[in-house]
Each structure stands twice: as C-alpha cells, then as structure tokens.
XYZ file of C-alpha atoms in Angstrom:
335
model
C 0.000 0.000 0.000
C 1.241 3.478 -0.837
C 1.147 5.862 2.095
C 0.351 9.404 1.026
C -0.002 12.529 3.126
C -3.009 14.776 2.688
C -3.913 18.139 4.138
C -6.895 19.130 6.233
C -7.976 20.861 9.405
C -7.260 19.034 12.654
C -8.128 20.069 16.209
C -5.118 21.583 17.965
C -3.879 19.364 20.792
C -6.549 16.676 20.335
C -5.902 13.173 19.033
C -7.971 12.259 15.995
C -8.590 8.572 15.251
C -9.318 7.002 11.871
C -9.707 3.485 10.531
C -9.098 2.743 6.853
C -9.471 -0.975 6.228
C -6.619 -2.634 8.053
C -4.831 0.642 8.730
C -5.307 2.642 11.921
C -4.275 6.292 12.158
C -3.839 8.586 15.149
C -3.211 12.278 14.440
C -2.451 15.438 16.364
C -1.582 19.024 15.490
C 1.755 20.239 16.863
C 4.708 22.342 15.682
C 2.437 24.028 13.117
C 1.843 20.738 11.302
C 0.002 17.444 11.618
C 1.785 14.491 13.192
C 0.296 11.112 12.381
C 1.172 7.545 13.328
C -0.089 4.678 11.139
C -0.168 1.066 12.301
C -2.143 -2.108 11.715
C -2.736 -3.829 15.040
C -5.924 -2.756 16.815
C -4.887 -3.484 20.374
C -5.734 -1.289 23.349
C -2.207 -1.397 24.785
C -0.583 -0.617 21.445
C -3.030 2.191 20.753
C -2.125 3.626 24.150
C 1.563 3.501 23.184
C 0.789 5.465 20.018
C -1.140 8.059 22.013
C 1.777 8.481 24.421
C 4.066 9.001 21.450
C 1.850 11.821 20.218
C 1.651 13.273 23.734
C 5.426 13.706 23.975
C 5.422 15.863 20.846
C 3.452 18.522 22.737
C 6.111 18.465 25.462
C 8.903 18.802 22.894
C 7.163 21.704 21.191
C 6.924 23.467 24.557
C 10.664 22.947 24.976
C 11.902 23.823 21.465
C 9.603 26.609 20.301
C 10.866 30.171 19.921
C 7.293 31.460 19.940
C 6.815 31.009 23.713
C 8.791 33.058 26.213
C 8.702 30.217 28.731
C 10.304 27.567 26.500
C 13.767 26.226 27.267
C 15.082 27.439 23.910
C 13.751 30.959 24.543
C 15.519 30.915 27.912
C 18.775 29.896 26.214
C 18.412 32.709 23.692
C 17.852 35.242 26.487
C 20.561 34.094 28.890
C 23.391 32.270 27.078
C 25.464 35.256 25.950
C 28.492 35.470 28.203
C 27.324 32.799 30.648
C 26.709 29.077 30.612
C 23.131 27.831 30.640
C 22.456 24.268 31.771
C 20.091 22.396 29.454
C 18.084 19.180 29.478
C 19.988 16.099 28.283
C 17.998 15.526 25.094
C 18.228 19.180 24.096
C 21.978 19.175 24.680
C 22.298 16.132 22.420
C 20.268 17.983 19.783
C 22.655 20.928 20.072
C 25.587 18.545 19.617
C 23.980 16.951 16.573
C 23.285 20.392 15.123
C 26.941 21.321 15.547
C 28.044 18.115 13.814
C 25.749 18.810 10.854
C 27.000 22.403 10.694
C 30.592 21.170 10.539
C 29.919 18.378 8.032
C 27.926 20.615 5.667
C 30.346 23.524 5.706
C 27.807 25.791 7.373
C 24.950 25.001 4.968
C 22.975 23.771 7.976
C 22.966 26.184 10.905
C 20.510 26.537 13.777
C 22.034 29.841 14.940
C 20.212 31.845 12.264
C 17.253 33.206 14.207
C 18.354 36.802 13.644
C 18.405 36.179 9.881
C 14.926 34.663 10.032
C 13.748 37.764 11.874
C 15.351 40.061 9.306
C 13.555 38.351 6.413
C 10.190 38.112 8.170
C 10.281 34.308 8.305
C 10.045 34.205 12.102
C 7.097 36.606 12.123
C 5.510 37.277 8.702
C 5.027 39.122 6.485
C 8.016 38.242 4.362
C 10.134 41.322 3.662
C 13.286 42.327 1.796
C 15.790 43.600 4.369
C 18.474 46.092 3.424
C 22.077 45.015 2.913
C 23.004 46.656 6.222
C 20.230 44.749 8.022
C 21.485 41.459 6.576
C 25.069 42.205 7.580
C 23.945 43.095 11.096
C 21.955 39.844 11.323
C 24.962 37.845 10.075
C 27.081 39.311 12.877
C 24.518 37.880 15.309
C 24.370 34.472 13.612
C 26.527 31.397 13.190
C 27.052 28.107 14.994
C 30.683 29.072 15.589
C 29.359 31.328 18.362
C 27.505 28.461 20.085
C 29.872 26.895 22.626
C 28.986 23.546 24.199
C 30.377 22.080 27.416
C 29.601 18.363 27.454
C 30.831 17.856 31.009
C 28.468 20.495 32.376
C 25.753 19.853 29.748
C 25.728 23.595 29.174
C 25.653 26.069 26.285
C 27.089 29.570 25.972
C 27.027 32.150 23.163
C 30.280 33.989 22.439
C 28.602 36.839 20.515
C 25.832 39.100 21.731
C 22.509 38.738 19.945
C 23.022 35.163 18.746
C 19.857 33.044 18.957
C 19.131 29.453 17.955
C 16.073 28.161 16.131
C 15.358 24.434 15.668
C 12.739 24.892 12.948
C 14.858 23.042 10.367
C 15.425 19.974 12.532
C 12.787 19.932 15.278
C 10.187 17.739 13.556
C 12.725 15.012 12.889
C 13.869 15.125 16.507
C 10.260 14.955 17.716
C 9.597 11.921 15.510
C 12.592 10.089 16.959
C 11.668 10.810 20.563
C 8.021 9.888 19.968
C 9.037 6.673 18.202
C 11.015 5.672 21.288
C 7.751 5.780 23.253
C 5.997 3.617 20.665
C 8.748 1.020 20.676
C 8.874 0.994 24.482
C 5.121 0.353 24.489
C 5.479 -2.679 22.220
C 4.453 -1.091 18.909
C 7.128 -2.359 16.510
C 5.571 -1.787 13.078
C 4.478 1.762 12.288
C 4.938 4.786 10.078
C 5.193 8.119 11.887
C 5.185 11.381 9.962
C 5.176 15.082 10.664
C 3.346 16.942 7.935
C 4.305 16.266 4.351
C 8.036 16.506 4.902
C 9.464 14.151 7.554
C 8.696 10.544 8.433
C 10.095 7.581 10.309
C 9.329 3.982 9.306
C 9.723 1.084 11.711
C 9.145 -2.536 10.777
C 6.778 -3.186 7.897
C 3.172 -3.160 6.799
C 1.418 -6.482 6.167
C 1.556 -6.220 2.385
C 5.106 -4.952 1.921
C 8.601 -5.538 3.273
C 8.465 -2.030 4.685
C 6.327 1.081 4.241
C 5.742 2.430 0.744
C 6.088 6.205 0.419
C 6.381 8.721 -2.399
C 8.493 11.713 -3.406
C 6.258 14.143 -5.290
C 6.743 16.956 -7.767
C 6.896 20.187 -5.688
C 5.125 21.995 -8.536
C 2.275 19.441 -8.546
C 1.812 17.503 -5.314
C -0.512 15.008 -6.998
C 2.305 13.855 -9.294
C 4.398 11.090 -7.726
C 7.957 11.002 -9.041
C 9.569 8.221 -6.999
C 8.338 5.429 -4.738
C 10.513 4.473 -1.771
C 10.098 1.348 0.347
C 11.328 2.170 3.844
C 12.039 -0.183 6.722
C 13.740 1.136 9.856
C 14.638 4.289 7.976
C 13.731 7.961 8.056
C 12.858 10.180 5.112
C 12.818 13.962 4.995
C 12.132 16.253 2.046
C 12.897 19.954 1.687
C 11.603 21.747 -1.389
C 11.280 25.157 -2.920
C 7.749 26.494 -3.001
C 5.517 26.110 -6.037
C 5.507 29.902 -6.439
C 9.294 29.995 -6.436
C 9.517 27.261 -9.073
C 6.702 28.390 -11.352
C 6.597 32.173 -10.905
C 10.198 32.952 -10.048
C 9.378 34.229 -6.561
C 12.165 34.475 -3.990
C 12.904 31.258 -2.094
C 11.903 31.296 1.582
C 14.958 29.248 2.580
C 17.940 31.323 3.719
C 21.547 30.388 2.997
C 23.194 30.725 6.439
C 26.539 31.568 4.833
C 25.413 34.582 2.805
C 22.284 35.663 4.663
C 20.314 35.696 1.409
C 17.684 33.303 -0.020
C 19.166 30.187 -1.584
C 20.173 30.150 -5.223
C 19.993 26.454 -6.039
C 19.673 24.121 -9.008
C 17.455 21.810 -6.937
C 13.677 21.837 -6.718
C 13.714 19.380 -3.813
C 16.044 17.170 -1.813
C 14.858 13.992 -0.057
C 17.184 12.251 2.388
C 16.986 8.639 3.584
C 18.977 7.514 6.637
C 18.434 5.938 10.056
C 17.948 9.176 11.991
C 14.907 11.380 11.357
C 16.777 14.272 12.970
C 19.743 13.934 10.629
C 17.479 13.405 7.609
C 15.612 16.657 8.242
C 18.770 18.658 8.818
C 20.461 17.288 5.708
C 17.469 17.799 3.427
C 17.608 21.517 4.209
C 21.396 21.614 3.865
C 21.285 19.848 0.491
C 18.961 22.498 -0.937
C 21.465 25.130 0.164
C 24.433 23.144 -1.185
C 23.019 22.404 -4.612
C 23.312 19.115 -6.468
C 27.081 18.733 -6.866
C 27.966 19.455 -3.236
C 25.088 17.289 -1.992
C 26.219 14.336 -4.120
C 29.749 14.795 -2.818
C 28.433 14.684 0.747
C 26.565 11.432 0.048
C 29.691 9.870 -1.452
C 31.581 10.669 1.758
C 28.704 9.378 3.916
C 27.475 6.104 2.366
C 24.939 5.677 5.165
C 22.997 8.592 3.646
C 20.812 8.084 0.566
C 19.063 10.818 -1.359
C 16.630 11.611 -4.155
C 17.126 14.962 -5.857
C 14.752 16.717 -8.223
C 16.756 19.128 -10.349
C 14.924 22.274 -11.432
C 13.711 22.555 -15.022
C 16.262 24.541 -17.032
C 16.530 25.708 -20.639
C 13.664 23.536 -21.772
C 14.731 20.470 -19.796
C 12.048 18.897 -17.585
C 12.361 18.193 -13.883
C 15.193 15.662 -13.560
C 15.445 12.834 -11.006
C 18.862 11.960 -9.552
C 19.236 9.394 -6.788
C 22.154 7.985 -4.856
C 22.805 5.537 -2.029
C 19.377 3.842 -2.121
C 19.128 0.128 -3.071
C 17.240 -0.547 -6.302
C 14.956 -2.917 -4.383
C 13.749 0.050 -2.317
C 13.318 2.596 -5.107
C 11.092 2.925 -8.161
C 11.339 5.879 -10.541
C 7.886 6.580 -11.973
C 8.587 9.138 -14.726
C-alpha cells in the first residue's frame, strides 16, 4: 500500500482517530503541522503507546519553540550570551547533533540563524526584503561558531551578543525520533510516523510490503508522484522550494546561512533517507542550500545517507530525477 499525506484541518492538541481498512491512524496538530502515526494492530495497549508518542510531541514543542517566552530554547536565547546555561539532556544532544551537521555541511545547515529569520520576516511574517546593512547586522549575530557547548556540564554559551538558535529546520525530525522511542517501548514495533508532508520515520513493515511504501512528489504538482521508496527502519525527509518559487520565479523562503540571502539552487527538492529522522531533516535543508554537486559529494563521503534529488527545469529540460545511495529494491522511478 502506498502511504500518502493529505492536508486538512485538525483540532489543535486533540488526538484524531481514523480506521481505513486494516490501517489505523492517530493524528495530532503540533509544531504548526500534523503528526500522524499509522499502524495495523488494533490493540488497546498498542493504541495507548501510540497516544503516548503523540503526547510527547506537545512536550517537545513546549521545549523547542521560539514562539513562547517560557520555552527552554527561549531561555537559552535570552541568557546564554556570556554565561553558561544548563540544558536538558535531550536538548543538549540535539545541540551537539546540530553542531556536527553544521561542521559536516560547511555551514549550509545552521541553527544559529534566528536573527536572519527575523530580518527576512520568516520568524514573524510578512516576508520582507531587508536592506544590505540589516542582513550584515543579522549575520554578525548568527553562526554556529558562536555556540559553545560544554559536554561535562551539559551547558551552552554564546560567544557573541545577539546570537539566537532556532530548531525549525530539525525539530520535527527530533520529535519523531523521541516519539518513536515511546511507541517502541510500548510494544508497537511496526508503524509509520510522519510530521506533515516533509518528515517521516518507518519502523518494521506493513502487512503487504517488506516495509512502508512512500512517495516523493513533484513540488510543482503535489498530486504527481515522481519516486516510490520502500522504507524499513529508515527515516525520510524532504525539503523543497515552493511552487511559487519554481513556477513564478518568486524568492525562495529558505535562507543560505553563509550569505544571509535566499538560496540560489539548481534543486527543486532534496529527499534524504537515513536511520535518523533528525539527521534526515537537517540534511534535506542543507542539500537544498548546497546544490546538487555538493550534496552528491556529501553522500559519497557518507554512504549511510541516501538521497533523491529533483533538479529544477532549465533551458527547456524537464524536472530531472537523480538518486544515490538507495538500493534498487527500495526505489522505483515513476517518470
């Protein structure tokens, strides 16, 4: 069975339950998207495990959000300049992982870009075109090089005033991993867990496949499936330019952390397959910033990472599919 992700209005904070033949779905709104877990076994204990997995996402949103003054991340942003701030173990590990991705991608992934997001109106719309001076000022208050981590103390400190972190490009993947731990601890071994249309985590398999069947779609036409992927104990995350950017030439709403300007990329979308949903989400964003050649080079150096790239139409050429590091038994190109 092909698992597809559809839109719709869902009650904030409430769990919605659906049955579709042999498939059972539990859904909840969090992190400005819909999280949904799909599984087959209708068992009270296993359903309870799925509900607990969804519950933890609310807790993680309360911790990671920059939209609430009382969140742990907001406290870090207020207090970490010039002094160490102790943080919760999981959040410290997320900071460490973010630093590793920043180093491995040459700064194409960077969580310390909140000032840039503010400058461009991404943090609080409307979108705006900042002046060159505003961008330069925001760059001075950005950059993971200013985020200092002390593993022994489990503490973080900022070396430059004004630096702030934002986990928007990695938080859903992290939430999926933490929620999946609850499901597995509760005995639910076969499930597909996704956050919106962009990040998912597959564990075990569905009855009819040796995994969970998913699709990479055309970002200009979401009804057009480009590639099928069969995932088992793997995560998938996709980052894409907007339809308006691809079809009307509008400015991309993804900022290159190195320049402070919207990305100029030859990619329409980048989909990453690996074991970690956190890493997959971070890399999918980084690959869009890198462009095709740098992203392929990264995958060659990290064989544990697979990817599907959709190269933008150019000079009369159609959307082009390039894939790497994914077994042929798990991938089907449809066009």
